[in-house]
mmCIF file of C-alpha atoms in Angstrom:
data_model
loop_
_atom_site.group_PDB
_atom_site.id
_atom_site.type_symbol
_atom_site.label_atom_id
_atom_site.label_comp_id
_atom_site.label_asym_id
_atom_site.label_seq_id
_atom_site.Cartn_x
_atom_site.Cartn_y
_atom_site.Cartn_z
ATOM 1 C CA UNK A 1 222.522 -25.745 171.654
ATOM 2 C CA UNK A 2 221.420 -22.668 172.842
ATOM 3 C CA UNK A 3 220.832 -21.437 176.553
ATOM 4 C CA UNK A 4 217.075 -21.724 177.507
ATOM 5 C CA UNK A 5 217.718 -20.557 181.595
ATOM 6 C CA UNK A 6 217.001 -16.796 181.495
ATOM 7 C CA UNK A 7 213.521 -18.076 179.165
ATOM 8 C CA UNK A 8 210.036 -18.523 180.869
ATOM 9 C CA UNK A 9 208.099 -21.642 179.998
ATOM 10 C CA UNK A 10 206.256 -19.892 177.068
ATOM 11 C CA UNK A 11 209.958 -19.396 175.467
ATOM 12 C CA UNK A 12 211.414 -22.639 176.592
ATOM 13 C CA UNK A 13 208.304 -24.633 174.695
ATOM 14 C CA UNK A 14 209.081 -22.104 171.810
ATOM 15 C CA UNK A 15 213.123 -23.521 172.018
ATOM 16 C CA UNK A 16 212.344 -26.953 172.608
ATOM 17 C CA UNK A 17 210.012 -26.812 169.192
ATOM 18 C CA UNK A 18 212.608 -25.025 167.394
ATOM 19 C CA UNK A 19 215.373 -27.701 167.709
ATOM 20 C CA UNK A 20 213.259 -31.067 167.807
ATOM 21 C CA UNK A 21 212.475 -32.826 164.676
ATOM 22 C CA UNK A 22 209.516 -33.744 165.697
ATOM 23 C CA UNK A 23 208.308 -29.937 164.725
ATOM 24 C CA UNK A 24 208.427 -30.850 160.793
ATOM 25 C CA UNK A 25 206.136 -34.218 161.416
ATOM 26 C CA UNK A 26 203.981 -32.236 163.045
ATOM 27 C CA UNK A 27 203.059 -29.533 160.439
ATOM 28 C CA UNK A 28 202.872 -32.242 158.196
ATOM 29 C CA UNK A 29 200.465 -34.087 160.017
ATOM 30 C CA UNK A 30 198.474 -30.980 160.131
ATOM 31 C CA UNK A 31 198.720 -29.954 156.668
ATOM 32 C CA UNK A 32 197.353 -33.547 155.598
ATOM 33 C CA UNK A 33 195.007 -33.650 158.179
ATOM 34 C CA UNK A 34 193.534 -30.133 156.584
ATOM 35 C CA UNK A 35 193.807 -31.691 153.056
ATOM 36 C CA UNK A 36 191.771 -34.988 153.753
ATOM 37 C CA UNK A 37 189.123 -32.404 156.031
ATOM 38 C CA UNK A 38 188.742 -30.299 152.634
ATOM 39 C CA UNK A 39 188.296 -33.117 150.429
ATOM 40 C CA UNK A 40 185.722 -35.268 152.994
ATOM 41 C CA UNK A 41 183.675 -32.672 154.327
ATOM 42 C CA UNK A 42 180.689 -32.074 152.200
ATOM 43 C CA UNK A 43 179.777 -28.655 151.080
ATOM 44 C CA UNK A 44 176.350 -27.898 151.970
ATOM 45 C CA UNK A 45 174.483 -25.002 149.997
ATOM 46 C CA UNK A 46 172.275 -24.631 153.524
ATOM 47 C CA UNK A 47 173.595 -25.536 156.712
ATOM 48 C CA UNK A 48 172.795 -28.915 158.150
ATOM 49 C CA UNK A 49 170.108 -27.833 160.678
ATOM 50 C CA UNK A 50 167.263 -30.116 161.604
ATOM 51 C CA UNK A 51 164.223 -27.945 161.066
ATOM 52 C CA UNK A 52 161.117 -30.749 161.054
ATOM 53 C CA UNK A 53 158.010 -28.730 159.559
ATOM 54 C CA UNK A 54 155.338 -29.912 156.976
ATOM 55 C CA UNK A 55 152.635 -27.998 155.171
ATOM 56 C CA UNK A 56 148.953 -29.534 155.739
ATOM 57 C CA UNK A 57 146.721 -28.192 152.642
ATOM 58 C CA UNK A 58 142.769 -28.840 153.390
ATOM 59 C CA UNK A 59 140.851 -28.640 150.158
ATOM 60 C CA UNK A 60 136.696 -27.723 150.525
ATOM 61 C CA UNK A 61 135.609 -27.071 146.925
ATOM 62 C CA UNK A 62 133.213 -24.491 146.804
ATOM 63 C CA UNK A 63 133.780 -22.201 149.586
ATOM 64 C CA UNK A 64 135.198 -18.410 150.167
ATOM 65 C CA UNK A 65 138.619 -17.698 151.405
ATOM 66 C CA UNK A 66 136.893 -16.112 154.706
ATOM 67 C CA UNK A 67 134.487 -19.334 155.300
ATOM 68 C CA UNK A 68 137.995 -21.628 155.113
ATOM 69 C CA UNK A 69 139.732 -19.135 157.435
ATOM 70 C CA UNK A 70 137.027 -19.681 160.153
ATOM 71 C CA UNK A 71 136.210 -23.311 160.051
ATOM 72 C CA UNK A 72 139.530 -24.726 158.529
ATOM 73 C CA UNK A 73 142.826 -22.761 159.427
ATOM 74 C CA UNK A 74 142.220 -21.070 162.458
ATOM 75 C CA UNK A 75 140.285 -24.388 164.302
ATOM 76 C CA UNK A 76 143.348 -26.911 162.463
ATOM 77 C CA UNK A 77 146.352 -23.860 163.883
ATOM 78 C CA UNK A 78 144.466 -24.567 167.668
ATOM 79 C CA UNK A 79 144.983 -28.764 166.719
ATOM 80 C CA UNK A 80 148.381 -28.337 165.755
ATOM 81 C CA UNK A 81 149.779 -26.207 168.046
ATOM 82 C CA UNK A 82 148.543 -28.799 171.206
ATOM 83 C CA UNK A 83 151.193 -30.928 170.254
ATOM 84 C CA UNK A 84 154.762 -31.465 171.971
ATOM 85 C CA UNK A 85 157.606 -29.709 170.262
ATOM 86 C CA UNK A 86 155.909 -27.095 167.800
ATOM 87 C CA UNK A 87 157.493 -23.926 167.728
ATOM 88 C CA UNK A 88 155.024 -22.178 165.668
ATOM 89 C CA UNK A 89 152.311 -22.427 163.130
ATOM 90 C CA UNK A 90 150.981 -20.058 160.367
ATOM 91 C CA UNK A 91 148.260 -20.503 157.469
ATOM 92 C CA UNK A 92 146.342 -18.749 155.224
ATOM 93 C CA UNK A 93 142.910 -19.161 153.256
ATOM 94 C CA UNK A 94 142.353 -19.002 149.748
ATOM 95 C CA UNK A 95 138.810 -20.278 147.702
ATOM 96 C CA UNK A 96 138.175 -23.792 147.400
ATOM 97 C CA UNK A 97 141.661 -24.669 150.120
ATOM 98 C CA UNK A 98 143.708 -23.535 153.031
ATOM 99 C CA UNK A 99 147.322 -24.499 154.360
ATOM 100 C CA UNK A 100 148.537 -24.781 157.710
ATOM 101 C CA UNK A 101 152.243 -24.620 158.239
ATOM 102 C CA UNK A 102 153.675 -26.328 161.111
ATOM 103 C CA UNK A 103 156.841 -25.760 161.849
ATOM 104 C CA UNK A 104 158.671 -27.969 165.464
ATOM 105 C CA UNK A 105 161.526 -27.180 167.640
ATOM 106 C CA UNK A 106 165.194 -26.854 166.170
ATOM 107 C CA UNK A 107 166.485 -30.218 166.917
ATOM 108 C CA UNK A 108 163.904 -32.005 166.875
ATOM 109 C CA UNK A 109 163.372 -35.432 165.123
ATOM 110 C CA UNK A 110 161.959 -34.863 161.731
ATOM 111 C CA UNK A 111 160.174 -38.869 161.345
ATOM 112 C CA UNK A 112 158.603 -39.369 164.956
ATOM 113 C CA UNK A 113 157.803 -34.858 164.522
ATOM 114 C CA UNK A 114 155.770 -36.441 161.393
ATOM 115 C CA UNK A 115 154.358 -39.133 162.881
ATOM 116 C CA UNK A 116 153.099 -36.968 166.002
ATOM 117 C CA UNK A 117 151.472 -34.695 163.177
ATOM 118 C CA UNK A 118 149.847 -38.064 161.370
ATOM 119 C CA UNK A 119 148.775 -39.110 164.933
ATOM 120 C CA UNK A 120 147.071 -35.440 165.817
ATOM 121 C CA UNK A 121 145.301 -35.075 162.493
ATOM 122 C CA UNK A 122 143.678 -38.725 162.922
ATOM 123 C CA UNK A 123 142.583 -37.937 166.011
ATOM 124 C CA UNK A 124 140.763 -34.689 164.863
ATOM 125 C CA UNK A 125 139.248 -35.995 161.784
ATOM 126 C CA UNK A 126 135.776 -35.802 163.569
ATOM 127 C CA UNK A 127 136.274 -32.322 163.745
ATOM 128 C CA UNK A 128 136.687 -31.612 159.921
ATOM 129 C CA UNK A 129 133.482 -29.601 159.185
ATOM 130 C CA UNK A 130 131.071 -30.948 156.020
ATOM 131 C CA UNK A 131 132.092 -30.749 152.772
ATOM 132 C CA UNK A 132 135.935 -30.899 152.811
ATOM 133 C CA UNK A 133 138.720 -33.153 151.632
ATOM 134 C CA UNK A 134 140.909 -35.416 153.690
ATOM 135 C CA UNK A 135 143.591 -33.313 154.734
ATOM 136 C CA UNK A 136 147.574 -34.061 152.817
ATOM 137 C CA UNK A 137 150.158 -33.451 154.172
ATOM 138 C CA UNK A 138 153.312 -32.406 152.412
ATOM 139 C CA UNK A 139 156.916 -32.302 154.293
ATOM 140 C CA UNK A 140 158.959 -29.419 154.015
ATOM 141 C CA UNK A 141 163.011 -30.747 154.146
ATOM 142 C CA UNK A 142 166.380 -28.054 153.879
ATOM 143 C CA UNK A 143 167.607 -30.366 151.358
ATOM 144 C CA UNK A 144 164.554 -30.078 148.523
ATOM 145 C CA UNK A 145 165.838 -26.827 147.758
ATOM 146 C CA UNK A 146 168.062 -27.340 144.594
ATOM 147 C CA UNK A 147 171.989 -27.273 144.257
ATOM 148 C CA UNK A 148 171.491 -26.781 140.189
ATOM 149 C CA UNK A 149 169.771 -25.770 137.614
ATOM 150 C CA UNK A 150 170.011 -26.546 133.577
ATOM 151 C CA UNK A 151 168.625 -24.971 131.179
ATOM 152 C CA UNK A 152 167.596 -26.311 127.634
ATOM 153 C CA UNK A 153 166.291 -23.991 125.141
ATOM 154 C CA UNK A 154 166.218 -23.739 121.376
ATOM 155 C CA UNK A 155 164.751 -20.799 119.251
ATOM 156 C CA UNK A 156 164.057 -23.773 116.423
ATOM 157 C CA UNK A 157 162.604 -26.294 118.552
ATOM 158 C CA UNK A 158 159.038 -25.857 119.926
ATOM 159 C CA UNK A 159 158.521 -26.245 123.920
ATOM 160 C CA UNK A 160 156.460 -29.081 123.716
ATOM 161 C CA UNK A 161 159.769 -30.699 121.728
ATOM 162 C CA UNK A 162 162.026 -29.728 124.461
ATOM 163 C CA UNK A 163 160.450 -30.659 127.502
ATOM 164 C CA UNK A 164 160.186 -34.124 125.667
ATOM 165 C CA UNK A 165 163.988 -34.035 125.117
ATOM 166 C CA UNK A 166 164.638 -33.001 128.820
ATOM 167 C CA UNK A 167 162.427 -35.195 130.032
ATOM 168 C CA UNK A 168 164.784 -38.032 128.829
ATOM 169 C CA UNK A 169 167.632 -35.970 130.584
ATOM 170 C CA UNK A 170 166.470 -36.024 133.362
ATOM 171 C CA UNK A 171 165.727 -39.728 133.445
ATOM 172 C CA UNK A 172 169.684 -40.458 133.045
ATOM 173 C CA UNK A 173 170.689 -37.355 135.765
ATOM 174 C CA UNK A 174 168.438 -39.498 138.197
ATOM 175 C CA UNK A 175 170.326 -42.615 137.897
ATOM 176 C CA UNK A 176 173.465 -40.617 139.587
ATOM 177 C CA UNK A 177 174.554 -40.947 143.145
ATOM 178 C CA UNK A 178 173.871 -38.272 145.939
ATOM 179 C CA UNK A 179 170.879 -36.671 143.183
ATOM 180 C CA UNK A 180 167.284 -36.521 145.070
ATOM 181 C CA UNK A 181 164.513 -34.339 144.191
ATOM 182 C CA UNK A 182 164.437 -33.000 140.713
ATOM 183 C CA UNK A 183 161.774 -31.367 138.877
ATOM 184 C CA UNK A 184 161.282 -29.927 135.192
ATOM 185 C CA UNK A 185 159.827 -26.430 134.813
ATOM 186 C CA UNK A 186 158.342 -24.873 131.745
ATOM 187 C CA UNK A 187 157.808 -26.527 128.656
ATOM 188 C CA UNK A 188 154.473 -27.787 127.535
ATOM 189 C CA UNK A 189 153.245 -31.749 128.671
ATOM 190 C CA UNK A 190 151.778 -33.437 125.670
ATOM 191 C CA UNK A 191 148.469 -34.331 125.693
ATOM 192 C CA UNK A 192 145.187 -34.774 123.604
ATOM 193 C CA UNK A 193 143.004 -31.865 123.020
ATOM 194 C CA UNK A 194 139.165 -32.156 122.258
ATOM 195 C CA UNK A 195 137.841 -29.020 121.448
ATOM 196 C CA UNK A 196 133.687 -29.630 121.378
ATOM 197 C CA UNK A 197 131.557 -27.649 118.652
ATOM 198 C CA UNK A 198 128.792 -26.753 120.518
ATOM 199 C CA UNK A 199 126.320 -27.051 117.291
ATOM 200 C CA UNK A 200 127.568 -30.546 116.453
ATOM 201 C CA UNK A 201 126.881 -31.829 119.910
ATOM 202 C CA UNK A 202 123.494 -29.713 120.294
ATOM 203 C CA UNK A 203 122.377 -31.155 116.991
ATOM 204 C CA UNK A 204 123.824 -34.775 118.304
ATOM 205 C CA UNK A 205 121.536 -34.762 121.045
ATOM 206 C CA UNK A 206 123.891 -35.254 123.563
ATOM 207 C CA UNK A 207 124.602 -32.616 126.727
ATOM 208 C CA UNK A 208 128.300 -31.505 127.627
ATOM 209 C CA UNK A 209 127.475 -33.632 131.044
ATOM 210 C CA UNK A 210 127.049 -36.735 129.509
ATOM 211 C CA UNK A 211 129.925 -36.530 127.134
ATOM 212 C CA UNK A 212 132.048 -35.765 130.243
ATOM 213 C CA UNK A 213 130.825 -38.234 131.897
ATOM 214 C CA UNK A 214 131.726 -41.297 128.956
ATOM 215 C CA UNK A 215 135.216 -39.846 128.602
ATOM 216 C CA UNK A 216 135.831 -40.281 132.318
ATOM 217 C CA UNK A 217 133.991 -44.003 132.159
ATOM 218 C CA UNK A 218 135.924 -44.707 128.911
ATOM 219 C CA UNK A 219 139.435 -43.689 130.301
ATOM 220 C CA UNK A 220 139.683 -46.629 132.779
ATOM 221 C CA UNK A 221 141.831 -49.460 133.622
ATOM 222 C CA UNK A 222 141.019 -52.349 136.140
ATOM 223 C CA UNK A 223 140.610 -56.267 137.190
ATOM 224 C CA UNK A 224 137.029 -57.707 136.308
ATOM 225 C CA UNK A 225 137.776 -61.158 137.822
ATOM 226 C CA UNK A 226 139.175 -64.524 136.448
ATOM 227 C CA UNK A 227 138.312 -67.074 133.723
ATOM 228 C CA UNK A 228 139.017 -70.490 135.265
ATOM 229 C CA UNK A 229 139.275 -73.285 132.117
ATOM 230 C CA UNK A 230 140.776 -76.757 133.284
ATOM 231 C CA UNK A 231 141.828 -76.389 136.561
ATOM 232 C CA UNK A 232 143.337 -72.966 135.616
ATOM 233 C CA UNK A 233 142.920 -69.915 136.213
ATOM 234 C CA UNK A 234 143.424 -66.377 133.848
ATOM 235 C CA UNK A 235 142.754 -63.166 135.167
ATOM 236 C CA UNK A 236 140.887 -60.812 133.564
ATOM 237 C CA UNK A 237 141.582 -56.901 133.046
ATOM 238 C CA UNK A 238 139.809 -54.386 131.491
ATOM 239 C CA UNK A 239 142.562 -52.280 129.200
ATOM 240 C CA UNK A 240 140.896 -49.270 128.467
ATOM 241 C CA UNK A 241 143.370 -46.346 128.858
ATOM 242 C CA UNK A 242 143.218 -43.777 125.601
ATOM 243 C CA UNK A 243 146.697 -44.130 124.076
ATOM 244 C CA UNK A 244 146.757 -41.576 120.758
ATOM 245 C CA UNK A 245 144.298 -38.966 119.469
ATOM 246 C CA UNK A 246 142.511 -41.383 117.045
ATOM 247 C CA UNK A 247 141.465 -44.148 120.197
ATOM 248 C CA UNK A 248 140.279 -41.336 121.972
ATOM 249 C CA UNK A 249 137.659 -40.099 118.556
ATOM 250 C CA UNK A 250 136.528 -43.603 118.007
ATOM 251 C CA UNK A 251 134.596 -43.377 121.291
ATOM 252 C CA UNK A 252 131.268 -43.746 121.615
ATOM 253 C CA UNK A 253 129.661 -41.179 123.499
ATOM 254 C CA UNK A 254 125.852 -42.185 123.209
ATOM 255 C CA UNK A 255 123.489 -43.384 120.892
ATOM 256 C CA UNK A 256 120.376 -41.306 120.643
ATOM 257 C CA UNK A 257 118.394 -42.583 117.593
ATOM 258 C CA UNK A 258 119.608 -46.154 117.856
ATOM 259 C CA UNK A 259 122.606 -44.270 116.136
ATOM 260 C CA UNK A 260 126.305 -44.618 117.561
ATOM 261 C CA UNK A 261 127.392 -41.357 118.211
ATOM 262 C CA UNK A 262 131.227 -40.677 118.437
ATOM 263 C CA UNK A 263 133.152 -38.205 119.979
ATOM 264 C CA UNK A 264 134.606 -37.298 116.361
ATOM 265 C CA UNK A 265 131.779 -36.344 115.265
ATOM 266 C CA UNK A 266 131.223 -33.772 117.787
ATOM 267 C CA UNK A 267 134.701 -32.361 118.330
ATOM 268 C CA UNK A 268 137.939 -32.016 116.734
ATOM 269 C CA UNK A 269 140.670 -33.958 118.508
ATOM 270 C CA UNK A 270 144.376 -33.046 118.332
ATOM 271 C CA UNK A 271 147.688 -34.823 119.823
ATOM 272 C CA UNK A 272 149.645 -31.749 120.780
ATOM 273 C CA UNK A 273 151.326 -29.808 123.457
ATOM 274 C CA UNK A 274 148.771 -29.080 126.679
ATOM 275 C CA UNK A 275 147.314 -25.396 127.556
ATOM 276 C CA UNK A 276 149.787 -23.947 129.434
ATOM 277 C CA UNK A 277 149.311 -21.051 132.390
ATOM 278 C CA UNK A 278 152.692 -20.189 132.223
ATOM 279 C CA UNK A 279 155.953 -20.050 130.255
ATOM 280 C CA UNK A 280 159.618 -20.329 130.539
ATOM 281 C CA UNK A 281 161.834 -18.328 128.280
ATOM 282 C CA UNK A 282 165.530 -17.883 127.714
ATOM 283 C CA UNK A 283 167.729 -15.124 125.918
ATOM 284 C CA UNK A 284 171.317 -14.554 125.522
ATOM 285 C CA UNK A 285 172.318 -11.091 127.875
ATOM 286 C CA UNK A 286 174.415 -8.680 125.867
ATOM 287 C CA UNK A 287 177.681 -9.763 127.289
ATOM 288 C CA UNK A 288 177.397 -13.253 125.892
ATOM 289 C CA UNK A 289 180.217 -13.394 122.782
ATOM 290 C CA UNK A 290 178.908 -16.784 121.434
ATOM 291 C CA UNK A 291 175.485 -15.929 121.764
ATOM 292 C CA UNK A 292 173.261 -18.371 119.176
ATOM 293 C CA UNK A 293 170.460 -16.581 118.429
ATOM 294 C CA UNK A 294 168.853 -13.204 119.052
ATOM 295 C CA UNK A 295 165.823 -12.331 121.421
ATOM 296 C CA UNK A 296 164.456 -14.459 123.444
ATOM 297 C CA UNK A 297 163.395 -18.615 123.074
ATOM 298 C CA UNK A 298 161.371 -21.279 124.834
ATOM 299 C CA UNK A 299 163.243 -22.982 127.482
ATOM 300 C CA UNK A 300 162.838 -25.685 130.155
ATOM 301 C CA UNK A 301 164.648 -25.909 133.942
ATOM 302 C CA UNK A 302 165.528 -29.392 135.026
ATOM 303 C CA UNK A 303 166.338 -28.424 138.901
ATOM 304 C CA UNK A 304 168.895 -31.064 141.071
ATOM 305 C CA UNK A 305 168.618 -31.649 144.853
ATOM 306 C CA UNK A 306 170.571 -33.278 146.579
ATOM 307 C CA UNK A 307 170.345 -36.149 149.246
ATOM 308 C CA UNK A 308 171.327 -35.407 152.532
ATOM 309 C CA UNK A 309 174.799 -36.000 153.844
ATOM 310 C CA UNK A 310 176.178 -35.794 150.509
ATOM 311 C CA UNK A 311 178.546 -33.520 148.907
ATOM 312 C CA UNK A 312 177.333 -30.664 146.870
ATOM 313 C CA UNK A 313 180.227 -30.116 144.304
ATOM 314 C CA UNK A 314 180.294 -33.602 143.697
ATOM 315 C CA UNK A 315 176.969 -34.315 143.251
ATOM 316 C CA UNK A 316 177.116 -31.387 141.033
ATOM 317 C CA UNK A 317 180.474 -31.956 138.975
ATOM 318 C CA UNK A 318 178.428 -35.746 138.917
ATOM 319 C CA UNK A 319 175.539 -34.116 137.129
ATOM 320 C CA UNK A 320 178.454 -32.479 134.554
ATOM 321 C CA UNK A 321 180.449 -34.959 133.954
ATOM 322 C CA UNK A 322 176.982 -37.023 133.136
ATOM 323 C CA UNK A 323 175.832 -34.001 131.333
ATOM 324 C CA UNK A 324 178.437 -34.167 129.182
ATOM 325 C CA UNK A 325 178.277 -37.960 128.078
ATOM 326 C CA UNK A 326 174.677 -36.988 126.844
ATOM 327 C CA UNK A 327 175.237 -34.653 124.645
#
């Protein structure tokens, strides 16, 4: 054993550790104490921060971006920021809406910061000036933002076809643990399209207004009461919801001459992929060596969020491994 006298305390704790066997239990100890930290502690794509902050979007159909600045965002900014705990609020005007963006105190609870927000708003609702919508209000939460994206795309399949397949994707991916908010982008929703020949309803005798007016009347669902027979009692519903292309051209849109007059006969209807405003697409970059096709192909985005708390990589090796029993 060596001589520790001429040592000062930093080099006789440097000796002692040396010698003892404890010195191998403890790095040990450490190293499995780092391997059970890396494999517990969740990953987080943002950092765990409590931000609370919610956009409030006040619609008022029919006025100017400049008459919703004045009499809906800069009066509903004054509301907002009389509250307890905001750090900050911004908007900005647009026709027909505005949005007011609140945004509290780091730190602050996100529920009761939401619930003072609720509580402020229904206390100003006398102040809303004529014409406008009840106010919604739409959290904003760190953890909508998604972990993952995937991509389907075909340059054989139409987009109509592949936001139907991905569509039942995403149905399974929401089934998995630790998956939240997801959302599909591009891709075109199906839906039926009446396309109205103007001479065929001018000659009907019917105006645009009223035929609007019996597809929104003839598109409804609802209770109409009860049939009681024998000390029993059946409710009653109305089950009027359009369900194909044909349902929706046997209807009866007026009767001018004592004639029925049917929205067939006026328009042609089609079951088909909705108007769209805008369009995913997808093409293989010149570096790709298994590249499928050439140019470029419609494509739809299923995006993953995840809940919070959770780990991202396995949430997302989740959404793989899932991915991979669907194919």
């Amino acid at each position: 054993m060596s001589d520790h006298s001429k040592l000062n305390i930093a080099g006789k704790i440097a000796g002692f550790f040396l010698e003892s066997k404890i010195t191998a239990m403890i790095m040990l100890a450490i190293s499995l104490a780092g391997v059970m930290a890396l494999m517990i502690t969740p990953r987080e794509y943002n950092p765990q921060i409590v931000v609370p902050a919610a956009n409030i979007i006040v619609a008022r159909p029919g006025s100017s971006a400049s008459e919703n600045e004045n009499l809906v965002v800069k009066p509903l900014e004054s509301i907002m920021n009389a509250m307890s705990g905001v750090k900050h609020t911004f908007g900005y005007a647009v026709a027909d809406y505005g949005v007011v963006t609140v945004q509290f105190d780091v730190g602050q609870d996100q529920e009761r910061s939401l619930v003072k927000l609720y509580n402020q708003l229904a206390q100003n609702l006398d102040k809303i000036p004529p014409g406008t919508m009840q106010p919604m209000v739409r959290p904003i939460n760190v953890d909508d933002v998604p972990i993952m994206t995937l991509t389907l795309s075909s340059s054989t399949v139409s987009d109509d076809q592949i936001r139907h397949v991905a569509s039942h994707v995403l149905q399974q991916l929401r089934n998995i643990p630790g998956v939240s908010f997801t959302q599909l982008v591009g891709g075109s929703q199906r839906a039926v399209n009446i396309w109205v020949d103007p001479s065929r309803l001018a000659a009907s005798g019917i105006s645009l207004d009223q035929l609007t007016q019996q597809l929104q009347g003839g598109n409804v669902s609802l209770p109409v009461g009860t049939l009681v027979n024998n000390n029993h009692e059946h409710p009653l519903r109305l089950s009027g919801f359009f369900g194909d292309a044909q349902q929706v051209g046997r209807l009866i849109i007026g009767a001018p001459n004592g004639k029925p007059v049917y929205l067939k006969d006026v328009a042609d209807i089609q079951d088909g992929p909705a108007e769209t405003d805008q369009q995913a697409r997808f093409a293989w970059g010149s570096a790709a060596k298994n590249a499928q096709w050439k140019g470029e192909a419609p494509a739809v985005t299923i995006e993953i969020a995840k809940k919070a708390g959770t780990n991202a990589v396995v949430v997302a090796n989740a959404v793989l491994s899932k991915l991979d029993k669907l194919k």
